[in-house]
PDB file of N, CA and C in Angstrom:
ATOM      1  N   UNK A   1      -1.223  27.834  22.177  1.00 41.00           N
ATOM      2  CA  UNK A   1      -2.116  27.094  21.312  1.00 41.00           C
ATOM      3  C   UNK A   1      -1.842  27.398  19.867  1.00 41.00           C
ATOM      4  N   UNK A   2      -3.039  27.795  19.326  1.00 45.00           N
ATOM      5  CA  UNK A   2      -2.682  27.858  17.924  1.00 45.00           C
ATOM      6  C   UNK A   2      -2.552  27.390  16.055  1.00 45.00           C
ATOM      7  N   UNK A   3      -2.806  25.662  17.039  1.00 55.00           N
ATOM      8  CA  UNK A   3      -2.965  24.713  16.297  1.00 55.00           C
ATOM      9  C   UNK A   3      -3.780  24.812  14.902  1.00 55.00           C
ATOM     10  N   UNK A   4      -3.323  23.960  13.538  1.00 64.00           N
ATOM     11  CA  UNK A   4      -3.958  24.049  12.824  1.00 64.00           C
ATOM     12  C   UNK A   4      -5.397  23.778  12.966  1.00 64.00           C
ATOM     13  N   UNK A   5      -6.506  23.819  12.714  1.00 79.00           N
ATOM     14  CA  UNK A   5      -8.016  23.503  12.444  1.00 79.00           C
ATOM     15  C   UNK A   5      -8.281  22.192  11.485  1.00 79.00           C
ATOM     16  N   UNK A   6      -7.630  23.088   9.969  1.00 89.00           N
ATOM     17  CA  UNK A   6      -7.761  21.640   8.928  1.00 89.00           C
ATOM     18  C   UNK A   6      -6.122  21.111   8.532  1.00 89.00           C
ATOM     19  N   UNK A   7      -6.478  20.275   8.112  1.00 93.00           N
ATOM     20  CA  UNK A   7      -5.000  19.343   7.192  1.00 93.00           C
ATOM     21  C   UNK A   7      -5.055  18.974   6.006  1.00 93.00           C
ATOM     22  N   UNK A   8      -5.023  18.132   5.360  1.00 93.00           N
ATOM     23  CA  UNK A   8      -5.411  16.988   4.099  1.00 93.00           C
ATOM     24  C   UNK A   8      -5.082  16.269   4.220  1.00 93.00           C
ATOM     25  N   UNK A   9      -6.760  15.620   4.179  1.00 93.00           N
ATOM     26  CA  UNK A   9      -6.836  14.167   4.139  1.00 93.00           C
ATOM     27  C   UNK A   9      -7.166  13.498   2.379  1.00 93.00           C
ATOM     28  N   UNK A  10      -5.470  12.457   2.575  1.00 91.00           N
ATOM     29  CA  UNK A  10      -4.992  12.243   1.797  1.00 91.00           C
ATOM     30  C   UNK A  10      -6.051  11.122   0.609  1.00 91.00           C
ATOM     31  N   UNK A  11      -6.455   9.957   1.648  1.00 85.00           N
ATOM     32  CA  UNK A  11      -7.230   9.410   0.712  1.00 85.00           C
ATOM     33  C   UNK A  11      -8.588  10.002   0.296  1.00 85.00           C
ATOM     34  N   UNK A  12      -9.332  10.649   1.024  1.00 90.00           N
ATOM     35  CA  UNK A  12     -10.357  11.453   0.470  1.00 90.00           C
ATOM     36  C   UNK A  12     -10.155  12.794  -0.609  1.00 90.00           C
ATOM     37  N   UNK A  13      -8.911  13.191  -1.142  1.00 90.00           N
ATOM     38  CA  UNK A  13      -8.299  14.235  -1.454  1.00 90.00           C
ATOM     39  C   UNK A  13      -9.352  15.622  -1.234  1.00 90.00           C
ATOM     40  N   UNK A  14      -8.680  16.014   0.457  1.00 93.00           N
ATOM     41  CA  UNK A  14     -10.104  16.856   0.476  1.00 93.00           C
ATOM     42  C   UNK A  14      -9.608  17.790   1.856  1.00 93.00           C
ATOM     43  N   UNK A  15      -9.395  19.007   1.770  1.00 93.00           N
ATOM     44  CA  UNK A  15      -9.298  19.438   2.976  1.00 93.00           C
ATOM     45  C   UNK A  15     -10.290  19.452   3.915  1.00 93.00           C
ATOM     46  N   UNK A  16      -9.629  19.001   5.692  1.00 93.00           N
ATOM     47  CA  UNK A  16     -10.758  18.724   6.583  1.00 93.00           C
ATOM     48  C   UNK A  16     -10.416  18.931   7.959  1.00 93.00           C
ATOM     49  N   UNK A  17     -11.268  18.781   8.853  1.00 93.00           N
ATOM     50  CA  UNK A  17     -10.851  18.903  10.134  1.00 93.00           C
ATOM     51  C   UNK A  17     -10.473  17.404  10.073  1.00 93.00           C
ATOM     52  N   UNK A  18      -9.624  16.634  11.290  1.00 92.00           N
ATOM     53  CA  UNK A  18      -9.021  15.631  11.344  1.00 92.00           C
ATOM     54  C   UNK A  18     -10.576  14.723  11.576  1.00 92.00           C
ATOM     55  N   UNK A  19     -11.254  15.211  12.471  1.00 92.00           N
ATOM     56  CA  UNK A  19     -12.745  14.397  13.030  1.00 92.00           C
ATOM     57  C   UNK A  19     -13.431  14.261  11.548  1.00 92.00           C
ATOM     58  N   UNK A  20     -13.092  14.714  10.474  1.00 93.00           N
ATOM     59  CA  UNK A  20     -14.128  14.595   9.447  1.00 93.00           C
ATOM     60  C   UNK A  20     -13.271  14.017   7.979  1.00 93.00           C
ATOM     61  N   UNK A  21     -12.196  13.267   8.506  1.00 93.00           N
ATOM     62  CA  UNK A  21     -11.353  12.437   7.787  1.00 93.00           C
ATOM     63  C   UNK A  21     -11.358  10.932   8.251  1.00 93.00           C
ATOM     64  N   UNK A  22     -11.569  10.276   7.231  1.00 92.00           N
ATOM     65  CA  UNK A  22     -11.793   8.551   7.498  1.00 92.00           C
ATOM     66  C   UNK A  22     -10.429   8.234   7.868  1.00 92.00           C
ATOM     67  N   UNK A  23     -10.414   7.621   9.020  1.00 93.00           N
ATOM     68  CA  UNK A  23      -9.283   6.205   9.151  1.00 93.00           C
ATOM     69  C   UNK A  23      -7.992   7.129   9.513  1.00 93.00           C
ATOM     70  N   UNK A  24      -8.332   8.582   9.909  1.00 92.00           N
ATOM     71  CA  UNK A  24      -7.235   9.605  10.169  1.00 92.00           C
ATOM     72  C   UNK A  24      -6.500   9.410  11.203  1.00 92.00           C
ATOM     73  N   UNK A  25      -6.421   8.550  12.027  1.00 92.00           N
ATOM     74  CA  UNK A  25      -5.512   8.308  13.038  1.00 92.00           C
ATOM     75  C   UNK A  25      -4.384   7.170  12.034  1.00 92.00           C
ATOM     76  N   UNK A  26      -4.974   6.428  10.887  1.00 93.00           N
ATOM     77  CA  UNK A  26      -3.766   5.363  10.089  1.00 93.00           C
ATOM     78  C   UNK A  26      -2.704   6.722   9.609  1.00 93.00           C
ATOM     79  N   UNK A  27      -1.807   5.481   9.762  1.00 93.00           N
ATOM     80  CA  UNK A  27      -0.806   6.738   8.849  1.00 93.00           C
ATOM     81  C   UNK A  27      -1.026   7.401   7.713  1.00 93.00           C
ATOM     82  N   UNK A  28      -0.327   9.123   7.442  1.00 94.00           N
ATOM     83  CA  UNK A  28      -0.416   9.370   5.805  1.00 94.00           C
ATOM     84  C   UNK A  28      -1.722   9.393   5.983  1.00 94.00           C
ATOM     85  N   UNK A  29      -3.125   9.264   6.505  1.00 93.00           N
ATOM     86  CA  UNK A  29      -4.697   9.785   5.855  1.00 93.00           C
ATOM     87  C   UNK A  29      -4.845  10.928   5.721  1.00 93.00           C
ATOM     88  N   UNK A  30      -4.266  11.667   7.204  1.00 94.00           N
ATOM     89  CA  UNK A  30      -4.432  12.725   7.526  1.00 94.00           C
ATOM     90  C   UNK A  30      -3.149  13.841   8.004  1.00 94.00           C
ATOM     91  N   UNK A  31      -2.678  14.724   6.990  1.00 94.00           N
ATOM     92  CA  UNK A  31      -1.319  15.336   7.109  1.00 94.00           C
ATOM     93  C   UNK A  31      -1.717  17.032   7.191  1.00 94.00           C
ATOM     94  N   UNK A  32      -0.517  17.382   7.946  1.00 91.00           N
ATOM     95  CA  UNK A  32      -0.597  18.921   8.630  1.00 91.00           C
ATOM     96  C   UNK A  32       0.350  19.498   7.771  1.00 91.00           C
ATOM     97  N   UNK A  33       1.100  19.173   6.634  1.00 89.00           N
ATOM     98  CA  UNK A  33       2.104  20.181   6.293  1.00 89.00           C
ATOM     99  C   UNK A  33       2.327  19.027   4.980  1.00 89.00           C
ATOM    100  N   UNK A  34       2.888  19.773   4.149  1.00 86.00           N
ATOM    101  CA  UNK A  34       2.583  19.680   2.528  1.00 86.00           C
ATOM    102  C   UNK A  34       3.838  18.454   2.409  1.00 86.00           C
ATOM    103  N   UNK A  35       4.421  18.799   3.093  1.00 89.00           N
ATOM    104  CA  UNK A  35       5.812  17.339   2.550  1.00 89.00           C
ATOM    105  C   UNK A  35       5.542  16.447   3.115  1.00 89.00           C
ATOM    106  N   UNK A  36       4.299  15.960   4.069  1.00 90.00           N
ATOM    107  CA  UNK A  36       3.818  14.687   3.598  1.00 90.00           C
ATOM    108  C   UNK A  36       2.806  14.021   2.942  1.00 90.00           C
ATOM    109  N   UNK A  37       2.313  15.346   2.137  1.00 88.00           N
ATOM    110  CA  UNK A  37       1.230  15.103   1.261  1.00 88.00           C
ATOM    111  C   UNK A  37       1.506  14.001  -0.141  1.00 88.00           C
ATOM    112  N   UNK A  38       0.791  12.936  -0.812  1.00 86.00           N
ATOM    113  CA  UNK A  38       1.106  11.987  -1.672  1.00 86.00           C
ATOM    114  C   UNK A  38       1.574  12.944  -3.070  1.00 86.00           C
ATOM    115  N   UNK A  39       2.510  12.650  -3.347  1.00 89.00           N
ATOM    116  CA  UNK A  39       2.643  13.147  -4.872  1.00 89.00           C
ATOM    117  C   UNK A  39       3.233  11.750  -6.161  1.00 89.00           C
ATOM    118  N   UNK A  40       3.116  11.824  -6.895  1.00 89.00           N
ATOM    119  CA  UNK A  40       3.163  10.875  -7.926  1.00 89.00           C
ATOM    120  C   UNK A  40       3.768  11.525  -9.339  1.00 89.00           C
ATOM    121  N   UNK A  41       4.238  10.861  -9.825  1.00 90.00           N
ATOM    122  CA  UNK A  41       5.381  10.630 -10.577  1.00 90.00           C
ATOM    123  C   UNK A  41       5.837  10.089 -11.494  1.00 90.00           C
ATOM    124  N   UNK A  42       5.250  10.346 -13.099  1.00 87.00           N
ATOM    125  CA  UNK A  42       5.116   9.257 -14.175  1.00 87.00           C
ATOM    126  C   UNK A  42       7.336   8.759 -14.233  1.00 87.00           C
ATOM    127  N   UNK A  43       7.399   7.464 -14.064  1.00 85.00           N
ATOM    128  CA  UNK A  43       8.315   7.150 -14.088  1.00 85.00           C
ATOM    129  C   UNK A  43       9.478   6.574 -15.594  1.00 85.00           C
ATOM    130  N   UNK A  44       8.321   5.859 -16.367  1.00 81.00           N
ATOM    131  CA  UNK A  44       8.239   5.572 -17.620  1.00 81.00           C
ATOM    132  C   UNK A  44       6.797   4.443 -17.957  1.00 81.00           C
ATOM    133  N   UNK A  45       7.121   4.611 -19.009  1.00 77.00           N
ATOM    134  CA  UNK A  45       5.779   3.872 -20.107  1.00 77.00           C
ATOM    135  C   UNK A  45       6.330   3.261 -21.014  1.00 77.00           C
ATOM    136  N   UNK A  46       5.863   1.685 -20.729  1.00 75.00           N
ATOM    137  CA  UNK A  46       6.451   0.738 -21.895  1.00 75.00           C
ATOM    138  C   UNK A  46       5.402   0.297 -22.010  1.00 75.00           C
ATOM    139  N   UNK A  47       5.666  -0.716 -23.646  1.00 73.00           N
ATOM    140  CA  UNK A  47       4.995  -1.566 -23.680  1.00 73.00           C
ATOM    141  C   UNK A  47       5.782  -2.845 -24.314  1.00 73.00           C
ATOM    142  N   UNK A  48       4.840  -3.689 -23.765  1.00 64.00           N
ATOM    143  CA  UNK A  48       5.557  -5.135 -23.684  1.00 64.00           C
ATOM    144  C   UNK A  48       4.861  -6.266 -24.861  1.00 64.00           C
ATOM    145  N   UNK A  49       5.672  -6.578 -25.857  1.00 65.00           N
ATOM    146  CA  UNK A  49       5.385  -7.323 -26.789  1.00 65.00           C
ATOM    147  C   UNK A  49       4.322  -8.583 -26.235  1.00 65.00           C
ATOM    148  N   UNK A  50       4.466  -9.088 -25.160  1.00 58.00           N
ATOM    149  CA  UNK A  50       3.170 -10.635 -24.808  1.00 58.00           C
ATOM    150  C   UNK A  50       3.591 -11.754 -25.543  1.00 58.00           C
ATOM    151  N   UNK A  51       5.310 -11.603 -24.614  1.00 60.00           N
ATOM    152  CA  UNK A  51       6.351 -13.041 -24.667  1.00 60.00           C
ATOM    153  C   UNK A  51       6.891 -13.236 -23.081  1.00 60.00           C
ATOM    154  N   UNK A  52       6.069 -12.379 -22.549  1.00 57.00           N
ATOM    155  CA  UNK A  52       6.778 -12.613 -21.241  1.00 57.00           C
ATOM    156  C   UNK A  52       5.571 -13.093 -20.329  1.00 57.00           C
ATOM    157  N   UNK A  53       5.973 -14.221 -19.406  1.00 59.00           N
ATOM    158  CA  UNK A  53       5.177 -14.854 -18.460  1.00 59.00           C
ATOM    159  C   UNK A  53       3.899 -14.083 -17.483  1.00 59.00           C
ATOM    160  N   UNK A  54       4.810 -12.782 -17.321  1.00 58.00           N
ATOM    161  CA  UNK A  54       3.823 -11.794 -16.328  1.00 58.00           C
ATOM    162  C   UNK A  54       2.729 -11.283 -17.178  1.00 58.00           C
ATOM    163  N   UNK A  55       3.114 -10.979 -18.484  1.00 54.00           N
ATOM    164  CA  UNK A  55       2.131 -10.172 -19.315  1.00 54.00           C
ATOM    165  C   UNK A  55       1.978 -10.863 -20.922  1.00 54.00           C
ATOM    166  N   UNK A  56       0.937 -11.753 -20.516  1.00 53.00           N
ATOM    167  CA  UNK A  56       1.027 -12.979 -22.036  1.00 53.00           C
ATOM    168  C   UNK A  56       0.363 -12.171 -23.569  1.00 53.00           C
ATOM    169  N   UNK A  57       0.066 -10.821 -22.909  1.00 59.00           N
ATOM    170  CA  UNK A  57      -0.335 -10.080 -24.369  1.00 59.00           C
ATOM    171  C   UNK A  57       0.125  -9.076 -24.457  1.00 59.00           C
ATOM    172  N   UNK A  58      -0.229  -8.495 -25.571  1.00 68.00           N
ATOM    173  CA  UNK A  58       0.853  -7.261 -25.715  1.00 68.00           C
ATOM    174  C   UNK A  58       0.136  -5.643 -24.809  1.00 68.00           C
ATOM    175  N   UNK A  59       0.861  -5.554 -24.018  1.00 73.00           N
ATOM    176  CA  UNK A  59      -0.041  -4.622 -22.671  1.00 73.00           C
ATOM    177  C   UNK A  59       1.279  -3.319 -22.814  1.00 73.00           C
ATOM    178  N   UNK A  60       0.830  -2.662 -22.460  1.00 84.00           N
ATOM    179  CA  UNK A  60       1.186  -1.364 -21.892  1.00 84.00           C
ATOM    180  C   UNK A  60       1.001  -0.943 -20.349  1.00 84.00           C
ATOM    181  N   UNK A  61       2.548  -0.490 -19.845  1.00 87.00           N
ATOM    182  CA  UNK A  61       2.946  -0.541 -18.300  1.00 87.00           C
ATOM    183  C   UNK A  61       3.114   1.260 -18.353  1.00 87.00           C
ATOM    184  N   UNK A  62       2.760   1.354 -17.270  1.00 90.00           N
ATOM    185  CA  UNK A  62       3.722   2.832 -16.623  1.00 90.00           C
ATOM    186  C   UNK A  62       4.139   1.969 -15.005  1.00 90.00           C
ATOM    187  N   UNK A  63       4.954   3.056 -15.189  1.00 91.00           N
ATOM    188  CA  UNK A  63       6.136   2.902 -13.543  1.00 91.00           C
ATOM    189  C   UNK A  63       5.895   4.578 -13.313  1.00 91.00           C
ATOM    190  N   UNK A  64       4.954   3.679 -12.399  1.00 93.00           N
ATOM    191  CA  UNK A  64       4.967   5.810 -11.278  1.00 93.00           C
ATOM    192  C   UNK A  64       5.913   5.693 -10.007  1.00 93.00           C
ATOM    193  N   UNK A  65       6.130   6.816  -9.620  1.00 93.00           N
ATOM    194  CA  UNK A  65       6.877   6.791  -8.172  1.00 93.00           C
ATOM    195  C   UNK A  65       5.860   7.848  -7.407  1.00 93.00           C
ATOM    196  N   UNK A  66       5.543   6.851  -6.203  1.00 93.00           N
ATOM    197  CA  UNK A  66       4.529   7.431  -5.261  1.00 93.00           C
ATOM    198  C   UNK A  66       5.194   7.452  -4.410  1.00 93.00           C
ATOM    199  N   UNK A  67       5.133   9.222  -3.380  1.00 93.00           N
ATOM    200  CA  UNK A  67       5.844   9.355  -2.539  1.00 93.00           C
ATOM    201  C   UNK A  67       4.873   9.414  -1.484  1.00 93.00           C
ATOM    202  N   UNK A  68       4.546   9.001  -0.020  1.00 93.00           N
ATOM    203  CA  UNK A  68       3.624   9.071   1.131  1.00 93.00           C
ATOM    204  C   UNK A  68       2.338   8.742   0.425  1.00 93.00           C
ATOM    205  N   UNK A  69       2.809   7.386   0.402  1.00 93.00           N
ATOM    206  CA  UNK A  69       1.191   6.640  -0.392  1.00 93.00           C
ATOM    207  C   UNK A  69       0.683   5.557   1.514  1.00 93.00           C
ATOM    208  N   UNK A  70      -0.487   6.183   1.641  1.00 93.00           N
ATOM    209  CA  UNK A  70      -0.871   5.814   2.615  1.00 93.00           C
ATOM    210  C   UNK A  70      -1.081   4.077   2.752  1.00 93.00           C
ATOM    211  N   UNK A  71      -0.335   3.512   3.679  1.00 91.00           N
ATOM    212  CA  UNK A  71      -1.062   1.939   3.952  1.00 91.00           C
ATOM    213  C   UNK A  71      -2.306   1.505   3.470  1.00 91.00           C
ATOM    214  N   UNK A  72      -2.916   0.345   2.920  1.00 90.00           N
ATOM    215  CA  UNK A  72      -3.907   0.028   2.579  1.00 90.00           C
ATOM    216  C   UNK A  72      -4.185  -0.396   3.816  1.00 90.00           C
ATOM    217  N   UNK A  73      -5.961  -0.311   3.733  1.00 92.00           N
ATOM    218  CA  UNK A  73      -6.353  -1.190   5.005  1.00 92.00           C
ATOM    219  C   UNK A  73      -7.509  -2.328   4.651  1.00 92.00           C
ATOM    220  N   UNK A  74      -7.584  -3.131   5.778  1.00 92.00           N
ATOM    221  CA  UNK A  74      -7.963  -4.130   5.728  1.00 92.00           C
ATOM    222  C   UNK A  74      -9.213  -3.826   4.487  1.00 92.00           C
ATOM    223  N   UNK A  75      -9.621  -4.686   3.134  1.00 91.00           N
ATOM    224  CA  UNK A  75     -10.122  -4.992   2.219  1.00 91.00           C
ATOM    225  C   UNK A  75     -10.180  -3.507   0.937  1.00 91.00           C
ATOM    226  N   UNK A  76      -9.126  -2.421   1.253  1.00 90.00           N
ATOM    227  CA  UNK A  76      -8.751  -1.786   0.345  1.00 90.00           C
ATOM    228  C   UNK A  76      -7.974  -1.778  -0.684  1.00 90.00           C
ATOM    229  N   UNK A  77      -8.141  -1.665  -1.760  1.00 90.00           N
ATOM    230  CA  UNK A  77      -6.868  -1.369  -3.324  1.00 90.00           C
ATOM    231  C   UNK A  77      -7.107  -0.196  -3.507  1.00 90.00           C
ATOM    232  N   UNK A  78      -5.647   0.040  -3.958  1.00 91.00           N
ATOM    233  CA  UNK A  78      -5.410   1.214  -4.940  1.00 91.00           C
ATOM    234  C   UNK A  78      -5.567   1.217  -6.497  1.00 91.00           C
ATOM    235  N   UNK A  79      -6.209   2.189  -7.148  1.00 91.00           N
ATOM    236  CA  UNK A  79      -6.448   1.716  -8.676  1.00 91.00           C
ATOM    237  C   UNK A  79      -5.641   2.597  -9.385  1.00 91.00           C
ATOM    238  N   UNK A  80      -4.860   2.348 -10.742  1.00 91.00           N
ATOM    239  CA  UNK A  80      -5.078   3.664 -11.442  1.00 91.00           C
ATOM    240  C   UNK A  80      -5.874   3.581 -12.132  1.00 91.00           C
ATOM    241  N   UNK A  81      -6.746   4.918 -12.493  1.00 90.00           N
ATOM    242  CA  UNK A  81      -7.518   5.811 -13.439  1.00 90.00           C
ATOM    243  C   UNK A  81      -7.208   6.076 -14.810  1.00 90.00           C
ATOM    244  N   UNK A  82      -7.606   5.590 -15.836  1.00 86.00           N
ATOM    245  CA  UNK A  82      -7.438   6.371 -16.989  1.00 86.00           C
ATOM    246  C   UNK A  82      -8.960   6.697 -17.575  1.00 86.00           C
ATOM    247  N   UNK A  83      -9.194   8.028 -17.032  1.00 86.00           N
ATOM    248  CA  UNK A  83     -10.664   8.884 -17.069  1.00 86.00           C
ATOM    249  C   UNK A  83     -11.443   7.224 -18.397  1.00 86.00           C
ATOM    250  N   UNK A  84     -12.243   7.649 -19.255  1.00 88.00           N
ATOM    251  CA  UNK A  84     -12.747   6.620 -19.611  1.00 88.00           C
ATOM    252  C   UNK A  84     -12.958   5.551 -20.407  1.00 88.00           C
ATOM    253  N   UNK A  85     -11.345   5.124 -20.265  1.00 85.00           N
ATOM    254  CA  UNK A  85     -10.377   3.862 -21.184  1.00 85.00           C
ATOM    255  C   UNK A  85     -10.711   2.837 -19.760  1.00 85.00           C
ATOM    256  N   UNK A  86     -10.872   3.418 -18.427  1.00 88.00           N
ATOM    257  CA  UNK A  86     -11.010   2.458 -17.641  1.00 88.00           C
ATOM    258  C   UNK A  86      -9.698   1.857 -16.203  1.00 88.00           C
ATOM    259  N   UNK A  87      -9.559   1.153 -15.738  1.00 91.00           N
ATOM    260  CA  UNK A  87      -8.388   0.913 -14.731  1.00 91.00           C
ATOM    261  C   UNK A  87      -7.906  -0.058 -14.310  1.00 91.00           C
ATOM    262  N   UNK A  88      -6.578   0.151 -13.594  1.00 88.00           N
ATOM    263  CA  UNK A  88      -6.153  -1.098 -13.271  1.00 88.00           C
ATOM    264  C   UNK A  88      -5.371  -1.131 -12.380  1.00 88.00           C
ATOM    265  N   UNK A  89      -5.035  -2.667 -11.813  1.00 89.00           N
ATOM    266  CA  UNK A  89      -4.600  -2.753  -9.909  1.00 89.00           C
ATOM    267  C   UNK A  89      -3.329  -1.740 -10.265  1.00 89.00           C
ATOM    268  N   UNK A  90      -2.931  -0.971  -9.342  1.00 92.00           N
ATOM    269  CA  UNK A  90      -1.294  -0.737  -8.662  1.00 92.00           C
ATOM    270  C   UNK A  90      -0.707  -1.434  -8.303  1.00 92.00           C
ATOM    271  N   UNK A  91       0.293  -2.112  -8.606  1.00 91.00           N
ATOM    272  CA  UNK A  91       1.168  -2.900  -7.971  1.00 91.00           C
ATOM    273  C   UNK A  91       2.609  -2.385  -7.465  1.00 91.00           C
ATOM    274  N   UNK A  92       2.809  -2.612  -6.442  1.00 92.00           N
ATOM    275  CA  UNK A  92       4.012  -2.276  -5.648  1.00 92.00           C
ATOM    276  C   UNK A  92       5.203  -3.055  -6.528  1.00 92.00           C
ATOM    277  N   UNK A  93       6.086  -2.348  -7.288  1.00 92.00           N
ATOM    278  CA  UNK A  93       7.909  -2.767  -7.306  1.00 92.00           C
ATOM    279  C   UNK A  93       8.757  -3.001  -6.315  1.00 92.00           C
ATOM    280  N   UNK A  94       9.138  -1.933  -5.839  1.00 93.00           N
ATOM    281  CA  UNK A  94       9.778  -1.634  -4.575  1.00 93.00           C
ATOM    282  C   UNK A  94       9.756  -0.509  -4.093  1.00 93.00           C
ATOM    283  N   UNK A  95       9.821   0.185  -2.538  1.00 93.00           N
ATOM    284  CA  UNK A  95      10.625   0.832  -2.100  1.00 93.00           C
ATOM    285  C   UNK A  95       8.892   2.150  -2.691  1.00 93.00           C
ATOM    286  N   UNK A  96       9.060   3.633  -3.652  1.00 94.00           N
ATOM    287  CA  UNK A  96       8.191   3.960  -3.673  1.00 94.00           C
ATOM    288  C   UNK A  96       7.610   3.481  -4.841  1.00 94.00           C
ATOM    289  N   UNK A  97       8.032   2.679  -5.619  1.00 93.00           N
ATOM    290  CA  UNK A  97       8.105   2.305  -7.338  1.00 93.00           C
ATOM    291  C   UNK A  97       6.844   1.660  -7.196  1.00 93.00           C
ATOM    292  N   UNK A  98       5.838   2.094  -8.164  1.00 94.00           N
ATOM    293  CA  UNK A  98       4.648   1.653  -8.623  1.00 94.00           C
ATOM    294  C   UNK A  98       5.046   0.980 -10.314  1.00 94.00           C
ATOM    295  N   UNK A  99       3.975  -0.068 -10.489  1.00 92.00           N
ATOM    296  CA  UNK A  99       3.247  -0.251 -11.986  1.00 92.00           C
ATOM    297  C   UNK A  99       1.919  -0.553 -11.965  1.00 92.00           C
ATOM    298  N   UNK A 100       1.596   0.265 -13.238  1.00 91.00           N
ATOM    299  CA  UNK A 100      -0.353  -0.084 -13.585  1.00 91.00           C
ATOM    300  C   UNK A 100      -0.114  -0.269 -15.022  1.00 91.00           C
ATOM    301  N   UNK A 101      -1.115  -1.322 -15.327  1.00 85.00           N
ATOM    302  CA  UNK A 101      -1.163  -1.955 -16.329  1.00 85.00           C
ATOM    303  C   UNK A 101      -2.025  -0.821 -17.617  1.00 85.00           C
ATOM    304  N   UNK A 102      -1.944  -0.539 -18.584  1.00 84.00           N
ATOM    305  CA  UNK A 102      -3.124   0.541 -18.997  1.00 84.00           C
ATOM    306  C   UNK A 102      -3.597  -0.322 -19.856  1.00 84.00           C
ATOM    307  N   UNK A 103      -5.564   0.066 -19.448  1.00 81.00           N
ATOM    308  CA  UNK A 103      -6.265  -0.744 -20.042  1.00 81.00           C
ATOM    309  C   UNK A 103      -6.363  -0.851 -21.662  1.00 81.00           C
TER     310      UNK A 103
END
C-alpha cells in the first residue's frame, strides 16, 4: 500500500484528498506528483498599435506558455487576472501558447 492521501488539485489551487477535489476524475484537476502540476510562463508582451483587424485599438497582449492546463468543461473559461486593472478571456494560439488581452 502506501499510497499518497493528498495531491493538487489544480483548478482549485489547493491541496486535497482526491474526494474533496471538483471534477477530479477530468484530466490535470487532480495530480500526484509535481510534473504535472500547471506552470505558466510570461512568453512576451506587446502592444499593438489598433490597425489590425483582431485588435481595432491600441491594446496590449502577453503570450504565456501554459504547461498541463486542465480541459475546460462544459460552460467553463479561463481568465487572466491583473489583481485590480481587471481581466481578460485566454485564448489558445497553439499547442501550449496562450494570449490575454491586458485590460
Amino acid at each position: 500500500g502506501g499510497g499518497r492521501l493528498c495531491g493538487w488539485c489544480t483548478v482549485e489551487n489547493k491541496c486535497s484528498r482526491v474526494s474533496r477535489c471538483s471534477n477530479s476524475s477530468s484530466p490535470l484537476r487532480w495530480v500526484k506528483e509535481n510534473s504535472e502540476c500547471l506552470s505558466v510562463t510570461v512568453s512576451s508582451a506587446v502592444s499593438i498599435s489598433g490597425n489590425e483587424k483582431a485588435y481595432p485599438r491600441e491594446t496590449s497582449v502577453i503570450e504565456i506558455i501554459v504547461a498541463n492546463l486542465p480541459p475546460l468543461l462544459t460552460g467553463e473559461s479561463y481568465q487572466c487576472v491583473f489583481g485590480s486593472v481587471g481581466s481578460g478571456d485566454l485564448t489558445l494560439i497553439s499547442g501550449d501558447m496562450y494570449s490575454c488581452e491586458v485590460p
